[in-house]
Coordinates of C-alpha atoms in Angstrom, one line a residue:
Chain A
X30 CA 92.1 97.2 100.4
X31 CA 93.7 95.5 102.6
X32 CA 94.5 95.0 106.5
X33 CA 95.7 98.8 108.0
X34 CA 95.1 100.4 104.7
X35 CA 91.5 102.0 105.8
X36 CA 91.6 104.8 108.3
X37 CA 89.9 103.5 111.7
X38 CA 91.1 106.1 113.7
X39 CA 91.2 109.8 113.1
X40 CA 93.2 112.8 114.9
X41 CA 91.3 112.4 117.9
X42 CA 91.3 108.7 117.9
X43 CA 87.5 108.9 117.2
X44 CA 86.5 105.4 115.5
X45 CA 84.6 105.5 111.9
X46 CA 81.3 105.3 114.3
X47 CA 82.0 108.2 116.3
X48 CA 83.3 105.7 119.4
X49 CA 86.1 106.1 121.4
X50 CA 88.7 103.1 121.1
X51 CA 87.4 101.8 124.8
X52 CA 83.9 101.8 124.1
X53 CA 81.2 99.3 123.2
X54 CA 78.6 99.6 120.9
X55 CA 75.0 100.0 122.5
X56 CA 74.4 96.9 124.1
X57 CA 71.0 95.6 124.8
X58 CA 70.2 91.8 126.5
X59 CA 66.9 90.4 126.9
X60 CA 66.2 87.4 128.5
X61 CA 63.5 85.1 128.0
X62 CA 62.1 85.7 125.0
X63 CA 60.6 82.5 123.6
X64 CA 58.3 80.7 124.7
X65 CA 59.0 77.1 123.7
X66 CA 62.7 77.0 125.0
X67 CA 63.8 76.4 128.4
X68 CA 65.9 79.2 128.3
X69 CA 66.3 82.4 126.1
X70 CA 67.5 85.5 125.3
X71 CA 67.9 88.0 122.7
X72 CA 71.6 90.1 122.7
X73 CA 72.4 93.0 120.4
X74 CA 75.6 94.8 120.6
X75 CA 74.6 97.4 117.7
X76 CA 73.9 96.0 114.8
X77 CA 74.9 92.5 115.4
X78 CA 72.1 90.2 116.9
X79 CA 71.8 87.0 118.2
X80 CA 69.4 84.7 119.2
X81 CA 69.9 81.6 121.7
X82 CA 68.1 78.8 123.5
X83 CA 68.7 76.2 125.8
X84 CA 67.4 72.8 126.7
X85 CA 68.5 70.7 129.4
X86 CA 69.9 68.9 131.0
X87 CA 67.4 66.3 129.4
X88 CA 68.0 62.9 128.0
X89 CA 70.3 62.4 125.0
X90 CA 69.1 61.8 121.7
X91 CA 71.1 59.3 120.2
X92 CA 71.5 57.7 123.0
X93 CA 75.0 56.3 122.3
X94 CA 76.5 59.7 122.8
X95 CA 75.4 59.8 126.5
X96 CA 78.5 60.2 128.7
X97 CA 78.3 57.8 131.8
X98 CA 79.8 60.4 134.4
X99 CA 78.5 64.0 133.4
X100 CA 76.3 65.9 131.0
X101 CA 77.1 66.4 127.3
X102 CA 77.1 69.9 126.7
X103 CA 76.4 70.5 122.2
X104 CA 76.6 73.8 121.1
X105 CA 75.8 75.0 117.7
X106 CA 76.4 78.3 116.3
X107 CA 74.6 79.2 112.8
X108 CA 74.1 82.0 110.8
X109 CA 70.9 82.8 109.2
X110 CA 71.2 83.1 105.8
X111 CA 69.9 87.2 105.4
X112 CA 72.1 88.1 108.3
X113 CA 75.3 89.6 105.6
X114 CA 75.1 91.4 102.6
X115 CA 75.8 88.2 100.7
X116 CA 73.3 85.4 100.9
X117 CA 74.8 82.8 103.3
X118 CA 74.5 79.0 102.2
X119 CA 72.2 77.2 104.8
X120 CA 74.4 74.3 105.0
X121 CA 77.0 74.7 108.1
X122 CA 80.4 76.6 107.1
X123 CA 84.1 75.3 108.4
X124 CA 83.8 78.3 110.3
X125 CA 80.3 77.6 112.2
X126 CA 81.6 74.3 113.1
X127 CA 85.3 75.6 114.6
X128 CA 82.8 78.6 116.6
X129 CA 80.2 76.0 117.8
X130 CA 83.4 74.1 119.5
X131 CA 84.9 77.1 120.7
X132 CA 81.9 78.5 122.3
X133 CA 81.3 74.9 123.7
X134 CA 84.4 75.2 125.5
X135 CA 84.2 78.8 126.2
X136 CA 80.7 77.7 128.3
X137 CA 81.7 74.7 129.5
X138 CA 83.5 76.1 133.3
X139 CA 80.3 77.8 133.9
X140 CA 78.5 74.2 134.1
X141 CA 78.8 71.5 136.5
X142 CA 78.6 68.7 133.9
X143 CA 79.8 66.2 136.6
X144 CA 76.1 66.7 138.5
X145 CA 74.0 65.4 135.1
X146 CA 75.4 62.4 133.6
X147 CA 73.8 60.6 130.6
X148 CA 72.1 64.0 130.1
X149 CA 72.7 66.4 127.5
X150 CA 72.4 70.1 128.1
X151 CA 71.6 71.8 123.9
X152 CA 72.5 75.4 123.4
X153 CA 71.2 76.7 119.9
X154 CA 72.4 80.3 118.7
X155 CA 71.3 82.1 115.7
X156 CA 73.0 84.9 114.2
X157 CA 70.1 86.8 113.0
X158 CA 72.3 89.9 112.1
X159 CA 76.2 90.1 111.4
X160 CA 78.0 93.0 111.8
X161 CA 80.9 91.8 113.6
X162 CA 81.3 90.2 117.2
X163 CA 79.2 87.4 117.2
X164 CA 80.8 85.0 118.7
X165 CA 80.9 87.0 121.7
X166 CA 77.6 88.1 121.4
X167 CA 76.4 84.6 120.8
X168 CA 78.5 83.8 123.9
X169 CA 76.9 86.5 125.6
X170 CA 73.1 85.2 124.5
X171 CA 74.1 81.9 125.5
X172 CA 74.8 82.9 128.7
X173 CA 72.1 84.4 129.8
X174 CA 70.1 81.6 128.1
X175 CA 71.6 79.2 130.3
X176 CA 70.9 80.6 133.2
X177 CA 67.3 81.6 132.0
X178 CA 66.8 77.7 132.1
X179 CA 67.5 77.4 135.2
X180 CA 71.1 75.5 134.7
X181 CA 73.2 75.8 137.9
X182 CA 76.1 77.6 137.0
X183 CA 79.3 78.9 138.4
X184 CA 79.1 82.2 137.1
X185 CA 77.8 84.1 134.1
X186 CA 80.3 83.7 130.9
X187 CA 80.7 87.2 129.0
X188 CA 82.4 87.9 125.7
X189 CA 83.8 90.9 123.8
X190 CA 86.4 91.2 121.2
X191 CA 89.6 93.6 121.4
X192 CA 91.5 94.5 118.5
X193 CA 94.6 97.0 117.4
X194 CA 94.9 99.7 114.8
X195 CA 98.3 101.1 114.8
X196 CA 99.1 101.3 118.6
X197 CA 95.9 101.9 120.1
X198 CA 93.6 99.1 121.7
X199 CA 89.8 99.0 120.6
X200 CA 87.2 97.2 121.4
X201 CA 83.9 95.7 120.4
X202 CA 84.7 95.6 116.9
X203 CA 81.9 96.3 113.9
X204 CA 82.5 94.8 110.7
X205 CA 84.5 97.2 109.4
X206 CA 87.2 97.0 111.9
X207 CA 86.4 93.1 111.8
X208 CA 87.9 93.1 108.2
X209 CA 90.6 96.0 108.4
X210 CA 91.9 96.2 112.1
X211 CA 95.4 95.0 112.1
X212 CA 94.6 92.5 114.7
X213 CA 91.0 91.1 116.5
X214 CA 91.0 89.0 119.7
X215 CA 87.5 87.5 121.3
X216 CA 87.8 87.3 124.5
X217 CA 85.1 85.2 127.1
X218 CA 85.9 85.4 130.9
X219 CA 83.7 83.7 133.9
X220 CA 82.5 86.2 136.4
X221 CA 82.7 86.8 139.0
X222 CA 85.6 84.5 138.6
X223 CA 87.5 86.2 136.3
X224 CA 89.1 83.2 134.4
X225 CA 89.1 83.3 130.7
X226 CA 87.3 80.9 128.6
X227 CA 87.8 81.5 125.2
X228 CA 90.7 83.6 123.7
X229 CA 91.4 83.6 119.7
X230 CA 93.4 86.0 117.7
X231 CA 94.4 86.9 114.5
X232 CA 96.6 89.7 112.9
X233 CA 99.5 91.0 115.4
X234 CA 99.9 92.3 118.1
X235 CA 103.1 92.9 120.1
X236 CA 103.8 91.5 123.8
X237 CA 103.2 94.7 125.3
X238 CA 99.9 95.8 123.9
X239 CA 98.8 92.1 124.3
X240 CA 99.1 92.5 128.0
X241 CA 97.3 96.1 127.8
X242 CA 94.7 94.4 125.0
X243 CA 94.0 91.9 128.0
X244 CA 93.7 94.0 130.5
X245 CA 91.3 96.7 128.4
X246 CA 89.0 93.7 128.1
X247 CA 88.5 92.6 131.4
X248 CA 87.9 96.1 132.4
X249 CA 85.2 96.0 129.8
X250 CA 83.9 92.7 130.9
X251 CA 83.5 93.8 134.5
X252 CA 80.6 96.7 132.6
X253 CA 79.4 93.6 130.1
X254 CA 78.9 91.4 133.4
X255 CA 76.9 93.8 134.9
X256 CA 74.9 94.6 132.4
X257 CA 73.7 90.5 132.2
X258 CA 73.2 90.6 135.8
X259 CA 70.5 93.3 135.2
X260 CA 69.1 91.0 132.8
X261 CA 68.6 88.4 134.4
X262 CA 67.1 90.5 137.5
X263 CA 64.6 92.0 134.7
X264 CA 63.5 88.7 134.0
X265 CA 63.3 87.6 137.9
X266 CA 61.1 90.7 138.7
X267 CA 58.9 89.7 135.4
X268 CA 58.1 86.4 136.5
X269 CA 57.4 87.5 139.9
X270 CA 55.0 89.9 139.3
X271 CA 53.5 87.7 136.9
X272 CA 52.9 85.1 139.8
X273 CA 52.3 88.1 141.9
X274 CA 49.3 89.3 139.5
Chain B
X30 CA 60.7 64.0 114.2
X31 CA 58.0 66.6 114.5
X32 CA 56.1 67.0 117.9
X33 CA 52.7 66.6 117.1
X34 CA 53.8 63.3 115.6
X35 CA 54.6 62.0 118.9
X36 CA 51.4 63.2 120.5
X37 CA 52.6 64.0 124.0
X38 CA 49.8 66.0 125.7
X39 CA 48.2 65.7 128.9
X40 CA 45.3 63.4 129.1
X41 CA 43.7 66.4 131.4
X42 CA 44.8 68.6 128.4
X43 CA 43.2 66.4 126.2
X44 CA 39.9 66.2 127.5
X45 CA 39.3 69.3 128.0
X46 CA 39.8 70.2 124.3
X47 CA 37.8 67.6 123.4
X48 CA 34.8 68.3 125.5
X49 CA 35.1 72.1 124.4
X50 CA 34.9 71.1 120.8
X51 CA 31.5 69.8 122.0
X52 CA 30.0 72.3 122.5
X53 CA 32.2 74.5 119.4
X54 CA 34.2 76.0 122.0
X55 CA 38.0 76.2 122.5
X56 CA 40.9 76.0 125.0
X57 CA 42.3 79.2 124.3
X58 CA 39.0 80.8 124.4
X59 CA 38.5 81.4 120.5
X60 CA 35.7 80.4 118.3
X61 CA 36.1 77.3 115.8
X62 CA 37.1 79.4 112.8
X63 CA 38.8 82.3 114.2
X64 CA 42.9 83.4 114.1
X65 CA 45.1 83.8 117.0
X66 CA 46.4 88.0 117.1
X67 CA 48.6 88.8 114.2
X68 CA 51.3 90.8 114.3
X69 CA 54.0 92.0 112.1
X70 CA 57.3 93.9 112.5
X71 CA 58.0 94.9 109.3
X72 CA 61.6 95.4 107.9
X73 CA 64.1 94.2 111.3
X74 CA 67.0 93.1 109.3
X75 CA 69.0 95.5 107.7
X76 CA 71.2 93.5 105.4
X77 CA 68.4 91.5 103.6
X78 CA 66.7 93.6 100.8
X79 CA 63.4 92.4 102.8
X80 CA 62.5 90.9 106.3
X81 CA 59.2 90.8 108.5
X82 CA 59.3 89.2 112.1
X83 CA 55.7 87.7 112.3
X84 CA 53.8 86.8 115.7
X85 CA 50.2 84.8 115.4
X86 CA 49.4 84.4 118.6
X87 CA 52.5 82.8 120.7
X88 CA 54.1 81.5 116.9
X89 CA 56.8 83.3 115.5
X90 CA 58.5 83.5 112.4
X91 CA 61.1 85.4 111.2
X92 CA 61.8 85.9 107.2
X93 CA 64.3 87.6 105.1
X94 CA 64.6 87.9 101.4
X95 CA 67.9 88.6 99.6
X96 CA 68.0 89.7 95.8
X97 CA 71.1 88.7 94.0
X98 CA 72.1 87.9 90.3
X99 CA 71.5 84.9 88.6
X100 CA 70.8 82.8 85.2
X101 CA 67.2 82.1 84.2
X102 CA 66.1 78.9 84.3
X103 CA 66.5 77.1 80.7
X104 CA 62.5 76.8 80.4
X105 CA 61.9 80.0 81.8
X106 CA 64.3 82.5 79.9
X107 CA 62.1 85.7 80.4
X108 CA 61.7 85.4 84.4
X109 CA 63.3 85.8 87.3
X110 CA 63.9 83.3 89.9
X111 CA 62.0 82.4 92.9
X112 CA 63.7 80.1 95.6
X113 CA 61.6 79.2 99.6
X114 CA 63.4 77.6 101.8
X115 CA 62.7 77.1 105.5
X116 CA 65.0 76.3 107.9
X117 CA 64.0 74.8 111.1
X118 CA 66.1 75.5 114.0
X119 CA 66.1 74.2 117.2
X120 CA 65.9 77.5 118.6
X121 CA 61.8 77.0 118.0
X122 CA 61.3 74.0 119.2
X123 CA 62.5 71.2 122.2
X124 CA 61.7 69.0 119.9
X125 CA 63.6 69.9 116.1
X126 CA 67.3 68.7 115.7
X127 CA 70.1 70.3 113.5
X128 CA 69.9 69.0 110.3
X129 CA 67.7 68.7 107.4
X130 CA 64.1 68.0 108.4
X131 CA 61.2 67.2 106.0
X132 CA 58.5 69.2 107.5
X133 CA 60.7 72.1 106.7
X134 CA 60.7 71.0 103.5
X135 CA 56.9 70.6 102.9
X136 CA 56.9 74.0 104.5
X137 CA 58.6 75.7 102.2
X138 CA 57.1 73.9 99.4
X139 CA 53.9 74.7 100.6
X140 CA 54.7 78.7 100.9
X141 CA 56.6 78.7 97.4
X142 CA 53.2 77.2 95.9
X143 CA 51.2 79.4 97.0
X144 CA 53.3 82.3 96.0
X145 CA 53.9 80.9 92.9
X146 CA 50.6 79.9 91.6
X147 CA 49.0 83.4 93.2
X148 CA 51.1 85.3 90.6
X149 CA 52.2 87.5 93.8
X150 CA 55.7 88.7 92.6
X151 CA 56.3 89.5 88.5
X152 CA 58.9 87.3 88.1
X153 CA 58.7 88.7 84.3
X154 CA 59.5 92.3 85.4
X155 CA 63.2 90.7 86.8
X156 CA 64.3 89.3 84.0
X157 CA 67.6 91.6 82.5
X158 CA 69.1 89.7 79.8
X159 CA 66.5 87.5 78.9
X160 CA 68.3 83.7 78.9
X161 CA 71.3 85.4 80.7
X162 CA 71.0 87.1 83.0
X163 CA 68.1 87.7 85.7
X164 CA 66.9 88.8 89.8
X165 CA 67.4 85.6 91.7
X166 CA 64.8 86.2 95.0
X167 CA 65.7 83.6 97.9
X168 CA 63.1 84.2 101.0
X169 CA 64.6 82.7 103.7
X170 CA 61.8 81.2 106.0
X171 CA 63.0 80.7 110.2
X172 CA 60.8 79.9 112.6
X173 CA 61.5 80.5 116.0
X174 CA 59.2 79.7 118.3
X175 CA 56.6 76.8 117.2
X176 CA 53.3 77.5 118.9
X177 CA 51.3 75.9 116.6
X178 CA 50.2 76.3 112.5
X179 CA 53.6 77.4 110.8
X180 CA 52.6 77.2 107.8
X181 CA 49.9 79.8 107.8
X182 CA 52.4 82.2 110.0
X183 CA 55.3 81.1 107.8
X184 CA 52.9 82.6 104.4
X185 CA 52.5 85.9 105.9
X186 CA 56.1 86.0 107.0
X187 CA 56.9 85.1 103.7
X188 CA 54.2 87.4 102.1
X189 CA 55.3 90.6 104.5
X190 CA 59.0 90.1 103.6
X191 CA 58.3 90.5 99.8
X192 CA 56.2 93.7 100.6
X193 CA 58.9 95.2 102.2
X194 CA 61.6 94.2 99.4
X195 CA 63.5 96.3 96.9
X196 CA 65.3 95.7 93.9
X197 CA 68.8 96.7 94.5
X198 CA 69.9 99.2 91.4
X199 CA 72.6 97.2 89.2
X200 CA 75.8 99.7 88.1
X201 CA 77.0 98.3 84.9
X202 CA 80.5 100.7 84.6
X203 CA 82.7 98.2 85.8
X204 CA 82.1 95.5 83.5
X205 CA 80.6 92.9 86.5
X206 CA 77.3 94.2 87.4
X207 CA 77.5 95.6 91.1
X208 CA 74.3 96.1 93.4
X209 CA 73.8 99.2 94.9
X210 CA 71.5 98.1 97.8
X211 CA 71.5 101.6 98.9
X212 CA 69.0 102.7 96.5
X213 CA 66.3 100.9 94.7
X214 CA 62.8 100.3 93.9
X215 CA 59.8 98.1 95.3
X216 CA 59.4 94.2 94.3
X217 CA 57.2 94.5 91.4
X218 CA 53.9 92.4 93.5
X219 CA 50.4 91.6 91.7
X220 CA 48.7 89.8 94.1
X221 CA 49.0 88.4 98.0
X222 CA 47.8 85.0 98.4
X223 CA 46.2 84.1 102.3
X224 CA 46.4 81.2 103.4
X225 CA 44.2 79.4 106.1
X226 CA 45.1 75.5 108.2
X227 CA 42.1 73.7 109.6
X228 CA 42.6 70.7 112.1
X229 CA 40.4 68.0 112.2
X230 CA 40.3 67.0 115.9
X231 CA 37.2 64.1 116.2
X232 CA 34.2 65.5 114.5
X233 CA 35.3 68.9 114.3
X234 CA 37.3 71.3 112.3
X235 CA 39.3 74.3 113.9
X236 CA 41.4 77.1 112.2
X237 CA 44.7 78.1 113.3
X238 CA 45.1 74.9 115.7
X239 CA 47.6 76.1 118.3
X240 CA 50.4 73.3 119.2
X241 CA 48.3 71.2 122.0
X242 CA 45.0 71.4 118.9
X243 CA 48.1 70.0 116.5
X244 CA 48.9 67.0 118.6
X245 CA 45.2 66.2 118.9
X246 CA 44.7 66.5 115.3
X247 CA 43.7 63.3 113.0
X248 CA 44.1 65.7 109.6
X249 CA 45.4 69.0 108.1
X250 CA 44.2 70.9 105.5
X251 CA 45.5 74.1 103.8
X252 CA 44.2 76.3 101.6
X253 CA 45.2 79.2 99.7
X254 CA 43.4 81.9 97.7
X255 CA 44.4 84.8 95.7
X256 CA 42.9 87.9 95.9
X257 CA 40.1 86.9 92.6
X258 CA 39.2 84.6 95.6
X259 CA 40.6 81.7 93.3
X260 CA 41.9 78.5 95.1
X261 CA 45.4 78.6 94.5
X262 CA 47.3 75.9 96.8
X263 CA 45.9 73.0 98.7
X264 CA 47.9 70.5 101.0
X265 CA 46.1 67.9 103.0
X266 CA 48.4 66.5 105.6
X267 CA 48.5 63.4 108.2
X268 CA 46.8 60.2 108.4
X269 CA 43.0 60.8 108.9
X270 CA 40.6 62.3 106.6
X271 CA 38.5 65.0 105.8
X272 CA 34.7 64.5 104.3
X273 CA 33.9 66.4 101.1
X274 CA 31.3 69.2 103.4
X275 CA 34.7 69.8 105.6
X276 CA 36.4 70.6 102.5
X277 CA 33.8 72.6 101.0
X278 CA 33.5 74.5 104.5
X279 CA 37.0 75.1 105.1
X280 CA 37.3 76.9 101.6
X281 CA 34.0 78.9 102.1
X282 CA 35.7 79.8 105.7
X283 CA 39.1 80.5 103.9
X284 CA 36.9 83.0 101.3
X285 CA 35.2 84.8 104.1
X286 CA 38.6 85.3 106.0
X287 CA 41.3 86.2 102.8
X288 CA 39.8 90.0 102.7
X289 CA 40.3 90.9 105.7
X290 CA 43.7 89.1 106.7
X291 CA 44.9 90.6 103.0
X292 CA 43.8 94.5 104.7
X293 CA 45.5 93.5 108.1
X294 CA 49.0 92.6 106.5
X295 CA 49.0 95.9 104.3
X296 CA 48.1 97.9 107.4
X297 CA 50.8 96.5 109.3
X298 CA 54.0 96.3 106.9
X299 CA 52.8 100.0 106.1
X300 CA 53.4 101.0 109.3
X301 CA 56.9 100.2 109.2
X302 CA 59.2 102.0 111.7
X303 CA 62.5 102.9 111.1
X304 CA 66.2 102.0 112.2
X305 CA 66.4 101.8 115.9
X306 CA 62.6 101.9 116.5
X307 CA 61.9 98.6 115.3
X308 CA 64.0 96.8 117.0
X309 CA 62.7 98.6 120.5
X310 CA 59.2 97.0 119.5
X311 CA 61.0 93.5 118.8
X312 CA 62.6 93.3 122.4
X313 CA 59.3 94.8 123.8
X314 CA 57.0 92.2 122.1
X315 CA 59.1 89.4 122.7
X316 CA 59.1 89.6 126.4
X317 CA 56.3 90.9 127.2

């Protein structure tokens, strides 16, 4: 089969999962979930669930990659090997390489680097389940992560992915769409900010739905933003009533 | 390089572990030979044929296992394959880098013995076309939070996962074989091999250490029995030694523990909930 050949959408523009082409998948973001990290969180949207931590800023190891006027920021994106139907090689794909710069770069405005030179600040994400989206979940893990660690930030970065079948504009795509949507765009935006971070595409889209794709997303985002901001205040009102106690 | 090589703990920390162990008691409040709480979510990950998510004490561990199709090995024409692999991500540990790390490997060597030698899975029930054509099982071993004793936390991950696996049902009609992951039937299992770590810290020996025991200790020791009570893997680990009484001890201890740790595993991967349920435990044990 190939891209636009598999129904997505039926008379009633219902998706394959019963959603309707503006909304998400159930989302749920938990922050601070290991213990040995600095920062941490767990972020499902559906089936698709990632893991991330953070470290930092702390001294680099080597130390010849230290930058003498801000922070390094490394980012690696990885896969777990039982996370798709087929067994994934534990060595790192082309593709986890490209995703661990592009969500490096997607973070990176959120961080003032420029305050923690000769430092290194390590986000580590693990896709423990794939079922589409996960570089914008792991965006979204990472995220919170960072600001579980107690990283000054900017704003909070939040991810989702838009796509097009026929003329209609979806979002948060599952794997199926992933594979046979004519088009799939992640999208990451600062908040409160609103400036995007990260934007990829592939397939087509035309000029006109681009614009409405774009703007479908950031209406998204401003619920996806929300939604870590009641994370993170979980987590606050957890540590104080540990202290508290 | 691993943490515990690098000994960074407290000297406060230290010395209050050490005059515990005086008197046989512990910093975490346990008694010499006894395990941190074990828990285990059976069955989180829905695109491996098996999975468990394993917590002993603050250490977790998550494992999948994914069956495919594969060739016999030449010596070994009438079994199925059996591959353990850990892979250490820094996710667990401030102290792990990306890359390969050889503590994962002696791990997952570690794990894969005492599967192997156990006799736990019947690798000659998955053989198809013997010399041709055979079940190829790859357990997957992550860590992600390193509290302390992987290895025994890793064996019940390890050991849970393969409880929970089935054998995908193979359709023929199409000339290549095709799983249908859908349906199929339990791993064919014969025995579950326990495993327990001891950590010689001065004169003593503690079970389970927990991360701060593991940079104090001079010595590991692992052993693993089957459920005949057989020995059935044993690594000793790190530069100091053990006498021939610690050994003998550590396997009477390991004995008098296997029964019951075998029971608890059971219990727990039979309680396995389902879809959407499991995954409200996961987020509710790992923050609270």
């Amino acid at each position: 089969m190939k891209k636009g050949e598999v129904q997505l959408l039926d008379e009633q523009k219902r998706r394959h999962d019963g959603r309707a082409p503006n909304e998400t998948r159930p989302i749920s973001m938990k922050v601070g979930v290991l213990d040995r990290a600095d920062g941490s969180a767990l972020v499902e949207f559906g089936k698709t669930k990632v893991l991330a931590a953070v470290y930092g800023p702390r001294e680099v190891h080597p130390r010849h990659l230290a930058l003498p006027d801000r922070a390094l920021l490394r980012v690696s994106y990885r896969m777990a090997t039982f996370s798709t139907w087929e067994r994934k090689r534990p060595t790192p794909s082309r593709r986890e390489i490209e995703l661990s710069m592009v969500i490096a770069s997607a973070l990176e405005p959120a961080l003032f680097l420029e305050k923690y030179p000769k430092c290194a600040i390590d986000v580590f994400c693990l896709v423990i389940e794939a079922d589409g989206g996960t570089r914008t979940t792991a965006i979204n893990a990472a995220s919170l992560a960072l600001a579980d660690a107690g990283i000054p930030m900017r704003g909070l970065v939040v991810a989702i992915a838009v796509g097009r079948v026929g003329d209609t504009i979806i979002v948060d795509l599952d794997e199926v769409e992933d594979n046979y949507a004519e088009s799939d765009m992640p999208i990451a935006m600062l908040f409160p900010q609103e400036e995007i971070t990260l934007l990829q595409m592939d397939g087509t889209m035309s000029p006109h739905l681009f614009e409405q794709a774009l703007e479908t997303a950031r209406q998204v985002l401003r619920n996806v933003y929300s939604l870590q901001v009641k994370a993170l205040k979980e987590r606050a009102l957890k540590a104080r009533t540990k202290v508290v106690l | 390089m691993a943490e515990e090589e690098r000994k960074i703990i407290p000297s406060i920390i230290k010395e209050n572990i050490l005059e515990l162990l005086k008197e046989e008691k512990r910093i975490d409040g346990r008694k010499l030979f006894e395990f941190r709480k074990l828990r285990i979510i059976p069955g989180p990950i829905e695109k491996a044929e098996g999975s468990a998510l394993v917590l002993l004490g603050n250490t977790k561990v998550l494992v999948g296992v994914k069956m495919s199709l594969g060739k016999p090995f030449p010596d070994t024409p009438n079994e199925g394959v059996l591959v353990v692999n850990a892979e250490f991500q820094p996710v667990a540990s401030p102290y792990w880098e990306l890359g390969p790390n050889e503590y994962a490997i002696e791990l997952a060597r570690v794990v894969d013995r005492a599967i192997r030698s156990s006799g736990m899975v019947a690798l000659d029930e998955l053989v198809i076309h013997p010399g041709e054509l055979c079940w190829v099982i790859n357990v997957d071993i992550y860590p992600i939070d390193d509290n302390g004793n992987l290895i025994d936390t890793a064996l019940i991950g390890a050991v849970a996962a393969l409880l929970t696996t089935r054998v995908p049902e193979i359709d023929f009609s199409s000339g290549k074989p095709q799983l249908k992951r859908e349906e199929g039937k339990p791993l064919p299992i014969r025995d579950i091999p326990i495993s327990c770590t001891f950590a010689k810290i001065g004169e003593q020996m503690v079970l389970d250490p927990n991360k701060q025991e593991e940079c104090l200790m001079s010595a590991r020791l692992t052993i693993a029995v089957n459920s005949a009570n057989e020995i059935c893997t044993i690594q000793k680990m790190k530069g100091g030694g053990f006498t021939i009484d610690d050994i003998i001890r550590a396997k009477d201890i390991t004995i008098q523990k296997a029964k019951d740790l075998r029971r608890e595993i059971q219990k727990q991967v039979a309680e396995k909930a389902r879809g959407e349920e499991i995954w409200k435990e996961i987020r509710e044990v790992l923050t609270s």
